[in-house]
Amino acid sequence: MYDNKEGRRDRNNRRASILDNWDYKNHIENYQFYLETVSLMITIPVVLNAINDGFNFQPINLLRIGAKLGLLTTDAEDSFSLNDLALHGTLEHDASLSRNDYALANSNPGVDYYNITSAAQVLEQRLAEDKIVNPTLINTVKELTVRIVESGFYLSVMGNVTTGVAPKNFVQIFFREERLPLEEGWEPSEVPIDMNNFDNLLSEITNVTTWAPSGEVICPWIRLQPEGEVVVVEG
C-alpha cells in the first residue's frame, strides 16, 4: 500500500518518463496519436508501444488494423513515414476531424468539456461542411467508421473512456498544437483503455450520430498501394 506521498511520487515519475521519452512528438493526422520517432522508419510495434506507453491504450485489434493499414501507404516492406500517411484513401479521408478543427470549438457551448453528444454533432457538422466545399467528397461507411474511431480516441485519451467526457482545453491543444497537454495537467488514463470500454464508447457515439452515404462512391473502398487504382471493397 502506497501512502499519498509515494503515490504523488509515482505520478510525477510517470509524467517525467513520458517527457524524457517523447522528445520528438509528431501528430499523425487521421488517427490522432503521438509516437516517438527519430527517423522516417515507423513500424507497427513502434505505433502500438507508443500508444500503450503514452496513453495507457492497450494494443487492441482495432489499433493493430489501423497500424497495418499504414503499410499500404508505402512500397516499404515493414515501415512507413508520416508523409506516407497523407495518401488519400487508406487512412487519410474526407471530413477529417484533424483538419478545420474549428468545428470542435463550436460544439457543446457553455461548458468546458466535450462529450458523446458533442462528438456526434462535430461529426455531422464536419460532414455537412465538406459536402459544400468538396464536390468529390467520399462518404462511405468506411469513412464514417474511421471518424467515429477518431472521436472515441480523443474523448478517451484526453478524458475518460467510461464517461466519454474530455476537457475542451486538453482536446483543443491536442488537435491545434499537436502536442500532449502535459503542462496543463493532462495525465494518461488511470483506467486501461481496452477492447470492452473503447467499444462501448464507440457504440454510444454511433447511436447518437445521424449519417447516410453520399457522393458517387457508395461502396467502402481503400487504396492498397501508393500507385495505381483504388480497390472497392464490397460490403
Short mmCIF file of N, CA and C in Angstrom, two decimals, residues 102-111 113-115 117-119 121-122:
data_model
loop_
_atom_site.label_atom_id
_atom_site.label_comp_id
_atom_site.label_asym_id
_atom_site.label_seq_id
_atom_site.Cartn_x
_atom_site.Cartn_y
_atom_site.Cartn_z
N TYR A 102 -11.74 23.95 -36.19
CA TYR A 102 -12.56 24.96 -35.53
C TYR A 102 -13.94 24.42 -35.20
N ALA A 103 -14.35 23.38 -35.91
CA ALA A 103 -15.67 22.79 -35.64
C ALA A 103 -15.76 22.27 -34.21
N LEU A 104 -14.66 21.80 -33.67
CA LEU A 104 -14.66 21.31 -32.30
C LEU A 104 -14.98 22.44 -31.32
N ALA A 105 -14.42 23.60 -31.60
CA ALA A 105 -14.59 24.71 -30.66
C ALA A 105 -16.03 25.18 -30.60
N ASN A 106 -16.80 24.97 -31.64
CA ASN A 106 -18.17 25.45 -31.69
C ASN A 106 -19.17 24.49 -31.06
N SER A 107 -18.73 23.31 -30.68
CA SER A 107 -19.66 22.32 -30.14
C SER A 107 -19.70 22.39 -28.62
N ASN A 108 -20.82 21.98 -28.06
CA ASN A 108 -21.03 21.98 -26.61
C ASN A 108 -20.77 23.35 -25.98
N PRO A 109 -21.43 24.41 -26.48
CA PRO A 109 -21.20 25.75 -25.94
C PRO A 109 -21.67 25.86 -24.50
N GLY A 110 -20.99 26.72 -23.73
CA GLY A 110 -21.40 26.99 -22.36
C GLY A 110 -20.79 26.08 -21.33
N VAL A 111 -20.07 25.06 -21.75
CA VAL A 111 -19.39 24.16 -20.81
C VAL A 111 -17.94 24.00 -21.25
N TYR A 113 -16.18 21.15 -21.53
CA TYR A 113 -15.85 19.77 -21.88
C TYR A 113 -16.55 19.37 -23.17
N TYR A 114 -16.02 18.32 -23.79
CA TYR A 114 -16.68 17.64 -24.90
C TYR A 114 -17.22 16.32 -24.38
N ASN A 115 -18.32 15.86 -24.97
CA ASN A 115 -18.88 14.59 -24.57
C ASN A 115 -19.38 13.83 -25.79
N THR A 117 -22.37 13.43 -27.01
CA THR A 117 -23.32 14.19 -27.83
C THR A 117 -22.61 15.23 -28.70
N SER A 118 -21.68 15.97 -28.11
CA SER A 118 -20.97 16.99 -28.89
C SER A 118 -20.07 16.34 -29.94
N ALA A 119 -19.51 15.17 -29.62
CA ALA A 119 -18.68 14.47 -30.61
C ALA A 119 -19.50 14.09 -31.83
N GLN A 121 -22.19 15.63 -32.84
CA GLN A 121 -22.52 16.87 -33.53
C GLN A 121 -21.37 17.33 -34.41
N VAL A 122 -20.15 17.17 -33.91
CA VAL A 122 -18.97 17.54 -34.70
C VAL A 122 -18.88 16.69 -35.96
#
